[in-house]
Coordinates of C-alpha atoms in Angstrom, one line a residue:
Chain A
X5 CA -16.6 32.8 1.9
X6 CA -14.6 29.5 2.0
X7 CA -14.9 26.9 4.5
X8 CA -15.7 23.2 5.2
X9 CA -19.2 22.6 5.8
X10 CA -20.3 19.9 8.6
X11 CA -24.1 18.9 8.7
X12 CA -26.2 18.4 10.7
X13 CA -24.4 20.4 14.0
X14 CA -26.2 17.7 16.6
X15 CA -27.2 14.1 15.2
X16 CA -28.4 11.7 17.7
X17 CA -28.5 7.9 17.1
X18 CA -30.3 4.9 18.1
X19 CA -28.8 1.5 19.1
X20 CA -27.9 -0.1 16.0
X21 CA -28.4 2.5 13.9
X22 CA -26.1 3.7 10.9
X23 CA -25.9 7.7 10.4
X24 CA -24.0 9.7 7.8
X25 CA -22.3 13.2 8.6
X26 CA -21.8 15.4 6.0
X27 CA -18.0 17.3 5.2
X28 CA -18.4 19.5 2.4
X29 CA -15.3 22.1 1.4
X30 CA -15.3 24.8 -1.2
X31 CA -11.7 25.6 -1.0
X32 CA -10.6 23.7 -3.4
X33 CA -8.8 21.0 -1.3
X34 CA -7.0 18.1 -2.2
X35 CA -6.7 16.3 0.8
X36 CA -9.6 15.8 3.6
X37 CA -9.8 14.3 6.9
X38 CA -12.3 13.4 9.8
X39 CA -11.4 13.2 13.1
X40 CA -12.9 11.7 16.4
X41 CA -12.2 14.1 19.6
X42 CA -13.1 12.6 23.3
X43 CA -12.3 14.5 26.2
X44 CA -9.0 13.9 27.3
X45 CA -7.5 11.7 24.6
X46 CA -7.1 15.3 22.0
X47 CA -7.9 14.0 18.2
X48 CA -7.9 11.0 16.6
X49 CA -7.8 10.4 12.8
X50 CA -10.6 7.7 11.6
X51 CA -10.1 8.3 7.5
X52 CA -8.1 10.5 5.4
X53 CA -8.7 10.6 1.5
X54 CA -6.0 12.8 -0.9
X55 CA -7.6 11.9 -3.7
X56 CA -10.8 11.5 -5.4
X57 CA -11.9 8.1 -5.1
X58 CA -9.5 7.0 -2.8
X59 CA -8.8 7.1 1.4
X60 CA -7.2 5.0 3.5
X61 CA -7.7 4.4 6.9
X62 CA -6.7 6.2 9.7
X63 CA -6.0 5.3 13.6
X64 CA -9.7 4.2 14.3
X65 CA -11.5 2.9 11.8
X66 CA -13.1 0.4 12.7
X67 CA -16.6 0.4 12.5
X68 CA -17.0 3.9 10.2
X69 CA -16.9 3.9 6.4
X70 CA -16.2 6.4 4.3
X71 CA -16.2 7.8 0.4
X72 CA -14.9 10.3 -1.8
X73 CA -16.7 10.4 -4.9
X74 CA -16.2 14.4 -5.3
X75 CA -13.5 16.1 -5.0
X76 CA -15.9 18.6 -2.9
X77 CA -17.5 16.2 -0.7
X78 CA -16.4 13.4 2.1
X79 CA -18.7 12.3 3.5
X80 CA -18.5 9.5 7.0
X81 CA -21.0 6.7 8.1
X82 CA -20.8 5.5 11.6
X83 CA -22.1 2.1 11.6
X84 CA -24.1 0.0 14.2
X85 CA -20.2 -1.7 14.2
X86 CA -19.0 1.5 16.2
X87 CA -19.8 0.2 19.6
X88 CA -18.9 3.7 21.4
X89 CA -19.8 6.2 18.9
X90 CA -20.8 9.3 21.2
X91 CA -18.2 12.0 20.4
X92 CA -17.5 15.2 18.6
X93 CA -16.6 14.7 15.2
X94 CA -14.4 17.0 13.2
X95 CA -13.7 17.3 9.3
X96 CA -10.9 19.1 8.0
X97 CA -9.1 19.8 4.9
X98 CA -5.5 21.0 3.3
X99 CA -4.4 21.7 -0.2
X100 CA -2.6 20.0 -2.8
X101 CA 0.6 21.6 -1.8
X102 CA 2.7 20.6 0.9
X103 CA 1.3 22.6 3.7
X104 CA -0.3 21.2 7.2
X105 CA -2.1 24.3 7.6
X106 CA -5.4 22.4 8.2
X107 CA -8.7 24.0 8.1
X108 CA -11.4 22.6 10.4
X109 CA -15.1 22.6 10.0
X110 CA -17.5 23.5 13.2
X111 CA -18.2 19.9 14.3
X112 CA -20.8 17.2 15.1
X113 CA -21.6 16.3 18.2
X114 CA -23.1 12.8 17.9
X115 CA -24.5 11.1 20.7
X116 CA -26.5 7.6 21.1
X117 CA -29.8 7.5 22.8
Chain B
X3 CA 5.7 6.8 15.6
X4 CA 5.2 10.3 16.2
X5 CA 3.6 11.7 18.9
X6 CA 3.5 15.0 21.0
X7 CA 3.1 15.3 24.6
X8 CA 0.9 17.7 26.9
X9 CA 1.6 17.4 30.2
X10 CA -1.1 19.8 31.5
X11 CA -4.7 18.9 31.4
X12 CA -5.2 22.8 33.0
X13 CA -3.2 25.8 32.8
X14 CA -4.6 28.7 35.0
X15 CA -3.2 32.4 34.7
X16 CA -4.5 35.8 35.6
X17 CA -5.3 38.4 32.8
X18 CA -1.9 40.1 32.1
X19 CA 0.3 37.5 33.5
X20 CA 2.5 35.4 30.8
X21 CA 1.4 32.3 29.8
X22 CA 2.7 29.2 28.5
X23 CA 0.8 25.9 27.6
X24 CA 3.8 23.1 27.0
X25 CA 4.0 20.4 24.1
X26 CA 7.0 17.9 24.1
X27 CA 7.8 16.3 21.0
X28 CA 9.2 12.7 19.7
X29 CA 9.7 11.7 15.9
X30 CA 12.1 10.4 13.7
X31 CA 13.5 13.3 11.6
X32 CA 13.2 16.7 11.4
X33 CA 9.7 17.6 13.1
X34 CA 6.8 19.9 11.7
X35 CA 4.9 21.4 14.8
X36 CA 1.8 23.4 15.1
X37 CA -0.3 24.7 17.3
X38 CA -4.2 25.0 17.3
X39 CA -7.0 26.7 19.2
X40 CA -10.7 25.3 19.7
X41 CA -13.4 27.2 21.3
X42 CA -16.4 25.6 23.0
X43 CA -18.4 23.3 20.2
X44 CA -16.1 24.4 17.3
X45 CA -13.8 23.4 15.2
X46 CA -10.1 23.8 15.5
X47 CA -8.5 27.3 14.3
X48 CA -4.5 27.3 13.3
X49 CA -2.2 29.5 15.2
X50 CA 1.1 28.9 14.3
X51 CA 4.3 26.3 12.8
X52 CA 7.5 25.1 13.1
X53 CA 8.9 23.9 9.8
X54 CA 12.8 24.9 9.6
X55 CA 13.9 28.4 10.5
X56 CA 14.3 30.6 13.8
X57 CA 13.7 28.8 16.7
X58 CA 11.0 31.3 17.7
X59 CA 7.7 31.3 15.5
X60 CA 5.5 34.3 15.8
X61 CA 1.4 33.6 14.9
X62 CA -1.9 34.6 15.6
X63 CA -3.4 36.7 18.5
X64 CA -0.2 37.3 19.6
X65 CA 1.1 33.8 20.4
X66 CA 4.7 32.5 19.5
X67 CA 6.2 29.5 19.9
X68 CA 9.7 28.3 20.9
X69 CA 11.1 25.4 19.4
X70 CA 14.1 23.7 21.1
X71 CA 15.8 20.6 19.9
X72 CA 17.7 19.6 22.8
X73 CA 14.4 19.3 25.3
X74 CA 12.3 18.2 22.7
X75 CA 10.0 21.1 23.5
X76 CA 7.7 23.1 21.4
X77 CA 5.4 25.7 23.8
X78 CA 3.1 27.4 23.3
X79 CA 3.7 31.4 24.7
X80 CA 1.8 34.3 25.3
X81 CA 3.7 37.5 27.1
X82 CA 0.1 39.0 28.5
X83 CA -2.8 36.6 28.8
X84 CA -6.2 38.1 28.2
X85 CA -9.9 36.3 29.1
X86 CA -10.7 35.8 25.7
X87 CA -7.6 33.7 25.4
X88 CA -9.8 31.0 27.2
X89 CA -9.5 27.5 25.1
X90 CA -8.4 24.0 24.4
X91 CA -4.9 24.5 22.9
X92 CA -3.7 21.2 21.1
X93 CA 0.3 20.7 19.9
X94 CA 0.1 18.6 16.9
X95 CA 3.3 16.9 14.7
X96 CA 3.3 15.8 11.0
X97 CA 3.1 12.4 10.7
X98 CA 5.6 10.6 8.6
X99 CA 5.6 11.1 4.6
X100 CA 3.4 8.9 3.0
X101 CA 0.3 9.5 5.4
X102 CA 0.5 13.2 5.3
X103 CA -1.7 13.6 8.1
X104 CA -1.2 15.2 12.2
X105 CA -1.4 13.7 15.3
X106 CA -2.4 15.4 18.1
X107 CA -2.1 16.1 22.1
X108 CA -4.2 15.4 24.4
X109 CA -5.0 18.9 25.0
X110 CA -4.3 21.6 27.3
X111 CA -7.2 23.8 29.1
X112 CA -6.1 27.6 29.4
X113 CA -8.1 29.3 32.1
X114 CA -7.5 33.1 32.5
X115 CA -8.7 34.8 35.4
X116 CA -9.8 39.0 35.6

């Protein structure tokens, strides 16, 4: 079946501590896209890439890092930068085409200990 | 900048009653709205759009959605609530060309009731 991928489904991290989640489609999409959710404040867009080896930065992103280097694959970093990190973080994905009709991966819940 | 609005944090409704979760809307242009579902620990799933068209937009599980200029409004409608219809609803909006990305709500909690 298609789908996005997200690895690993829990990931906790230490103080100062970089950590890498893992977004990997199989639908063929263009265009991918990770998202921060908090309670209360709904979603909130930290990269976007449309392209292979090229994103640009959404609302938030200071303190994460990205790369596309397949078209397959987009992979996020949250650096020690990222002073408040603890969240659920979602990947999604859309196709070439002009269509908004996102598909969403199952999540990470990250959380610093 | 676009943006949408929930006003509701909570709706509660008993199984069978109607249900409606609101968005309110404010862009520059003609607005692309959707709708989206997320269970406990998942991610989100689509229900439904506005692009252009009839003002009422039919989608999954038996939710439609009524788009009106005027108010600015785009909620989300159900005519008989069940318990599995329990879930975060977010209203999203296209963000201007160029960034071809949404931005959501807040979020609304839908709570039915046996």
């Amino acid at each position: 079946d298609g789908g996005i991928t997200q690895s690993p489904k829990y990931l906790f991290r230490k103080e100062g501590q970089n950590v890498t989640l893992s977004c990997e489609q199989n639908l063929n999409h263009d265009a991918m896209y990770w998202y921060r959710q908090d309670p209360g404040q709904g979603l909130r867009l930290i990269y976007y890439s449309q392209i292979v080896n090229d994103f640009q930065k959404g609302d938030i992103a200071e303190g994460y890092s990205v790369s596309r280097e397949k078209k397959e694959s987009f992979p996020l970093t949250v650096t020690s930068a990222q002073k408040n990190p603890t969240a659920f973080y979602l990947c999604a994905s859309i196709p070439g085409t002009n269509n908004y009709g996102y598909t969403f991966g199952s999540g990470t819940r990250l959380t610093v200990v | 900048a676009q943006s949408v609005a929930q006003p509701e944090d909570q709706v509660n409704v008993a199984e069978g009653n109607p249900l409606t979760v609101k968005c309110t809307y404010s862009v520059s242009g003609n607005p692309y709205l959707f709708w989206y579902v997320q269970y406990p620990n998942r991610g989100l799933q689509f229900l439904l759009k506005y692009i252009t068209g009839d003002n009422l937009v039919k989608g999954s599980y038996g939710f439609e959605a009524e788009f009106n200029k005027s108010q600015t409004s785009f909620h989300l409608k159900k005519p008989s609530a069940l318990v599995s219809d329990s879930a975060l609803y977010f209203c999203a909006v296209r963000d201007p060309p160029g960034r071809r990305a949404l931005t959501f709500g807040s979020g609304t909690r839908l709570q039915v009731q046996p």
